[in-house]
Short mmCIF file of C-alpha atoms in Angstrom, two decimals:
data_model
loop_
_atom_site.label_atom_id
_atom_site.label_comp_id
_atom_site.label_asym_id
_atom_site.label_seq_id
_atom_site.Cartn_x
_atom_site.Cartn_y
_atom_site.Cartn_z
CA UNK A 1 -0.06 0.05 -0.04
CA UNK A 2 1.43 3.40 -1.05
CA UNK A 3 1.90 5.85 1.86
CA UNK A 4 2.75 9.44 1.42
CA UNK A 5 4.09 11.51 4.29
CA UNK A 6 4.86 15.19 4.47
CA UNK A 7 6.92 16.98 6.90
CA UNK A 8 6.60 19.25 8.75
CA UNK A 9 2.71 19.47 8.96
CA UNK A 10 2.85 23.02 10.25
CA UNK A 11 5.38 25.63 9.46
CA UNK A 12 5.53 29.16 10.59
CA UNK A 13 8.26 31.22 9.26
CA UNK A 14 9.54 34.80 8.69
CA UNK A 15 9.44 36.72 5.46
CA UNK A 16 12.66 36.56 3.63
CA UNK A 17 13.75 33.14 5.00
CA UNK A 18 14.34 29.87 3.24
CA UNK A 19 12.77 26.54 4.04
CA UNK A 20 11.98 23.12 2.57
CA UNK A 21 8.92 20.92 2.82
CA UNK A 22 9.59 17.14 2.30
CA UNK A 23 7.37 14.52 0.79
CA UNK A 24 8.45 10.83 1.41
CA UNK A 25 6.42 7.92 -0.30
CA UNK A 26 6.79 4.27 0.35
CA UNK A 27 6.72 2.50 -3.12
CA UNK A 28 8.11 3.03 -6.45
CA UNK A 29 6.66 5.80 -8.43
CA UNK A 30 8.03 8.42 -10.88
CA UNK A 31 5.07 10.65 -10.94
CA UNK A 32 4.70 13.21 -8.25
CA UNK A 33 2.56 16.40 -8.12
CA UNK A 34 2.60 19.47 -5.82
CA UNK A 35 -0.57 21.42 -5.30
CA UNK A 36 -1.22 24.59 -3.27
CA UNK A 37 -4.60 25.32 -1.34
CA UNK A 38 -5.68 28.61 0.07
CA UNK A 39 -8.40 28.51 2.88
CA UNK A 40 -11.64 27.85 1.49
CA UNK A 41 -10.32 27.47 -1.92
CA UNK A 42 -9.59 24.73 -4.41
CA UNK A 43 -6.33 23.00 -5.09
CA UNK A 44 -4.07 24.68 -7.53
CA UNK A 45 -1.47 22.63 -9.53
CA UNK A 46 2.10 23.91 -8.96
CA UNK A 47 4.43 21.30 -10.32
CA UNK A 48 4.42 17.97 -12.25
CA UNK A 49 7.49 15.84 -11.64
CA UNK A 50 7.84 12.86 -13.92
CA UNK A 51 11.49 11.51 -13.63
CA UNK A 52 14.25 10.96 -11.35
CA UNK A 53 16.22 14.13 -10.87
CA UNK A 54 13.36 16.36 -12.25
CA UNK A 55 13.57 19.95 -10.96
CA UNK A 56 11.03 22.57 -11.61
CA UNK A 57 10.98 26.31 -10.52
CA UNK A 58 8.29 28.88 -10.44
CA UNK A 59 9.11 32.29 -8.69
CA UNK A 60 10.22 31.60 -5.18
CA UNK A 61 9.21 27.78 -5.26
CA UNK A 62 11.47 24.97 -6.48
CA UNK A 63 10.42 21.34 -6.50
CA UNK A 64 12.67 18.29 -7.05
CA UNK A 65 12.22 14.56 -7.23
CA UNK A 66 14.57 11.72 -6.25
CA UNK A 67 12.88 8.44 -7.24
CA UNK A 68 15.59 6.37 -5.77
CA UNK A 69 15.16 8.00 -2.41
CA UNK A 70 11.35 8.13 -2.85
CA UNK A 71 11.61 11.83 -1.79
CA UNK A 72 10.40 15.11 -3.27
CA UNK A 73 11.21 18.42 -1.80
CA UNK A 74 9.53 21.84 -2.11
CA UNK A 75 11.97 24.65 -1.51
CA UNK A 76 10.78 28.14 -0.68
CA UNK A 77 13.31 30.93 -1.24
CA UNK A 78 13.02 34.33 0.55
CA UNK A 79 9.40 33.69 1.65
CA UNK A 80 6.73 36.28 1.22
CA UNK A 81 3.32 36.56 2.98
CA UNK A 82 1.63 35.60 -0.34
CA UNK A 83 2.99 32.15 -0.11
CA UNK A 84 1.01 31.30 3.07
CA UNK A 85 -1.12 28.33 2.20
CA UNK A 86 -1.45 24.63 2.58
CA UNK A 87 0.79 22.55 0.22
CA UNK A 88 0.22 19.03 -0.74
CA UNK A 89 2.21 16.46 -2.62
CA UNK A 90 0.59 13.60 -4.35
CA UNK A 91 2.07 10.40 -5.77
CA UNK A 92 0.60 8.47 -8.64
CA UNK A 93 -0.17 4.92 -7.66
CA UNK A 94 -0.28 3.69 -11.08
CA UNK A 95 0.78 0.18 -10.37
CA UNK A 96 -2.74 -0.33 -9.15
CA UNK A 97 -4.28 1.21 -12.20
CA UNK A 98 -4.82 4.48 -13.86
CA UNK A 99 -3.76 7.62 -11.89
CA UNK A 100 -4.86 6.74 -8.28
CA UNK A 101 -3.27 9.60 -6.60
CA UNK A 102 -2.31 9.34 -2.87
CA UNK A 103 -1.96 12.59 -1.19
CA UNK A 104 0.24 13.55 1.75
CA UNK A 105 -1.34 15.05 4.77
CA UNK A 106 -0.50 18.61 3.72
CA UNK A 107 1.67 21.19 5.26
CA UNK A 108 0.26 24.49 6.47
CA UNK A 109 2.70 27.14 5.84
CA UNK A 110 2.17 30.60 7.55
CA UNK A 111 4.68 33.30 6.63
CA UNK A 112 4.80 36.20 9.16
CA UNK A 113 5.92 39.74 8.33
CA UNK B 1 -9.05 27.84 -18.20
CA UNK B 2 -10.30 24.46 -16.85
CA UNK B 3 -13.56 24.96 -15.00
CA UNK B 4 -14.78 22.26 -12.52
CA UNK B 5 -17.97 23.25 -10.96
CA UNK B 6 -19.46 21.64 -7.89
CA UNK B 7 -23.19 22.35 -7.42
CA UNK B 8 -23.00 23.40 -3.64
CA UNK B 9 -20.34 25.06 -1.48
CA UNK B 10 -22.21 24.13 1.71
CA UNK B 11 -24.65 21.43 2.39
CA UNK B 12 -26.39 20.28 5.62
CA UNK B 13 -28.29 17.03 5.67
CA UNK B 14 -29.66 14.67 8.25
CA UNK B 15 -28.54 11.15 9.18
CA UNK B 16 -30.13 8.47 6.81
CA UNK B 17 -30.97 10.77 4.00
CA UNK B 18 -29.78 10.08 0.49
CA UNK B 19 -27.51 12.81 -0.61
CA UNK B 20 -26.22 13.79 -4.15
CA UNK B 21 -23.20 15.95 -4.78
CA UNK B 22 -22.73 17.01 -8.41
CA UNK B 23 -19.82 17.97 -10.39
CA UNK B 24 -19.52 19.32 -13.94
CA UNK B 25 -16.34 20.02 -15.93
CA UNK B 26 -16.08 22.11 -19.13
CA UNK B 27 -12.83 20.78 -20.73
CA UNK B 28 -13.93 17.48 -22.27
CA UNK B 29 -11.85 15.56 -19.81
CA UNK B 30 -12.10 11.81 -19.91
CA UNK B 31 -11.17 11.29 -16.16
CA UNK B 32 -13.15 12.53 -13.19
CA UNK B 33 -12.63 12.00 -9.51
CA UNK B 34 -14.26 12.31 -6.12
CA UNK B 35 -12.16 12.90 -2.93
CA UNK B 36 -12.81 13.70 0.62
CA UNK B 37 -10.55 16.03 2.54
CA UNK B 38 -10.08 15.71 6.27
CA UNK B 39 -7.75 17.60 8.58
CA UNK B 40 -4.47 15.71 9.09
CA UNK B 41 -5.30 13.07 6.49
CA UNK B 42 -5.01 14.88 3.09
CA UNK B 43 -7.23 14.06 0.41
CA UNK B 44 -8.46 10.39 -0.11
CA UNK B 45 -9.86 9.09 -3.23
CA UNK B 46 -13.42 7.72 -3.05
CA UNK B 47 -14.30 6.79 -6.64
CA UNK B 48 -13.09 7.77 -10.27
CA UNK B 49 -14.34 7.35 -13.69
CA UNK B 50 -12.30 7.28 -16.89
CA UNK B 51 -15.38 7.19 -19.30
CA UNK B 52 -19.12 7.53 -19.46
CA UNK B 53 -20.88 4.78 -17.33
CA UNK B 54 -17.40 3.53 -16.12
CA UNK B 55 -16.29 3.67 -12.53
CA UNK B 56 -13.66 2.33 -10.31
CA UNK B 57 -13.31 2.13 -6.63
CA UNK B 58 -10.75 4.37 -4.87
CA UNK B 59 -9.34 3.91 -1.46
CA UNK B 60 -12.50 4.62 0.68
CA UNK B 61 -15.61 3.78 -1.35
CA UNK B 62 -17.72 2.26 1.42
CA UNK B 63 -20.92 4.20 1.90
CA UNK B 64 -20.64 6.04 -1.45
CA UNK B 65 -21.64 5.28 -4.97
CA UNK B 66 -21.19 7.30 -8.18
CA UNK B 67 -22.95 7.97 -11.41
CA UNK B 68 -21.48 9.22 -14.79
CA UNK B 69 -24.12 9.33 -17.50
CA UNK B 70 -22.58 12.17 -19.48
CA UNK B 71 -18.91 12.93 -20.01
CA UNK B 72 -19.03 16.24 -18.36
CA UNK B 73 -20.94 15.33 -15.31
CA UNK B 74 -19.93 12.97 -12.34
CA UNK B 75 -22.29 12.59 -9.28
CA UNK B 76 -21.29 11.26 -5.87
CA UNK B 77 -24.09 9.67 -3.87
CA UNK B 78 -24.25 9.03 -0.22
CA UNK B 79 -26.88 6.12 -0.10
CA UNK B 80 -27.73 6.71 3.65
CA UNK B 81 -25.73 9.59 5.12
CA UNK B 82 -24.01 9.19 8.41
CA UNK B 83 -22.34 11.63 10.67
CA UNK B 84 -18.84 10.23 9.85
CA UNK B 85 -19.40 11.29 6.29
CA UNK B 86 -19.15 14.90 7.42
CA UNK B 87 -16.26 16.21 5.38
CA UNK B 88 -15.22 18.38 2.65
CA UNK B 89 -15.74 16.74 -0.71
CA UNK B 90 -13.66 17.71 -3.84
CA UNK B 91 -14.24 16.78 -7.37
CA UNK B 92 -11.31 16.73 -9.92
CA UNK B 93 -10.92 16.00 -13.67
CA UNK B 94 -8.12 15.40 -16.06
CA UNK B 95 -7.30 14.36 -19.60
CA UNK B 96 -6.70 10.58 -20.39
CA UNK B 97 -2.99 11.53 -21.08
CA UNK B 98 -2.64 12.07 -17.38
CA UNK B 99 -3.23 8.39 -16.64
CA UNK B 100 -1.19 7.23 -19.63
CA UNK B 101 1.81 9.48 -19.19
CA UNK B 102 1.30 11.33 -16.03
CA UNK B 103 2.12 14.72 -17.67
CA UNK B 104 -1.08 16.60 -16.77
CA UNK B 105 -2.31 17.56 -13.35
CA UNK B 106 -5.80 16.90 -12.11
CA UNK B 107 -7.90 20.05 -12.02
CA UNK B 108 -10.13 20.59 -8.81
CA UNK B 109 -13.42 22.22 -8.00
CA UNK B 110 -13.88 24.59 -5.02
CA UNK B 111 -15.29 21.76 -3.04
CA UNK B 112 -18.42 21.08 -1.05
CA UNK B 113 -18.51 21.18 2.64
CA UNK B 114 -21.08 18.63 3.85
CA UNK B 115 -22.35 18.38 7.32
CA UNK B 116 -24.46 15.44 8.40
CA UNK B 117 -26.41 16.00 11.57
#
């Protein structure tokens, strides 16, 4: 059974600082997705990572995938208040059939001025 | 832009009622999904469908059923609502390429917050 674990689950940080959210998963997969959710809002796709060593960047966010370590990271550089949200990683459990995504618990990120 | 529309943002029902949650997407996506979101548990897949009249169980299908009579519409049915089904329900859709090659994300609706009293 595929399990996906994120840490930390809660993160409070100051503007201008750097930090990393970790996403570990338990079985082989090379399809990993990062989403952002603002309070009361839908999930917004951030990154699609499809191979070992994949790295994608958008603004102050950078995501990477290490399929051998079964680990993805979401790095935040010089955080700003607008990045406050809950971030989810999701892994495609395609061994059990078409795109059964398994989500992590989510990391609630609060960025303080 | 992809638009996934869920019929209600908030819904209050009573134990034992039959509850219908509706989802419509406007991008001709083949795949549609229903998730429930609970604090500390992330999103969990209830059912999905990759074609009209086709359905597949997700990780937590017990107590739920689904219907897909038209490509753009996917309904979640709580046959006899119970208090442990109080949750946020999210619908999503994607192109078939997402399941074949993984290169497309799923697109989500705004969610329905369902309370069962």
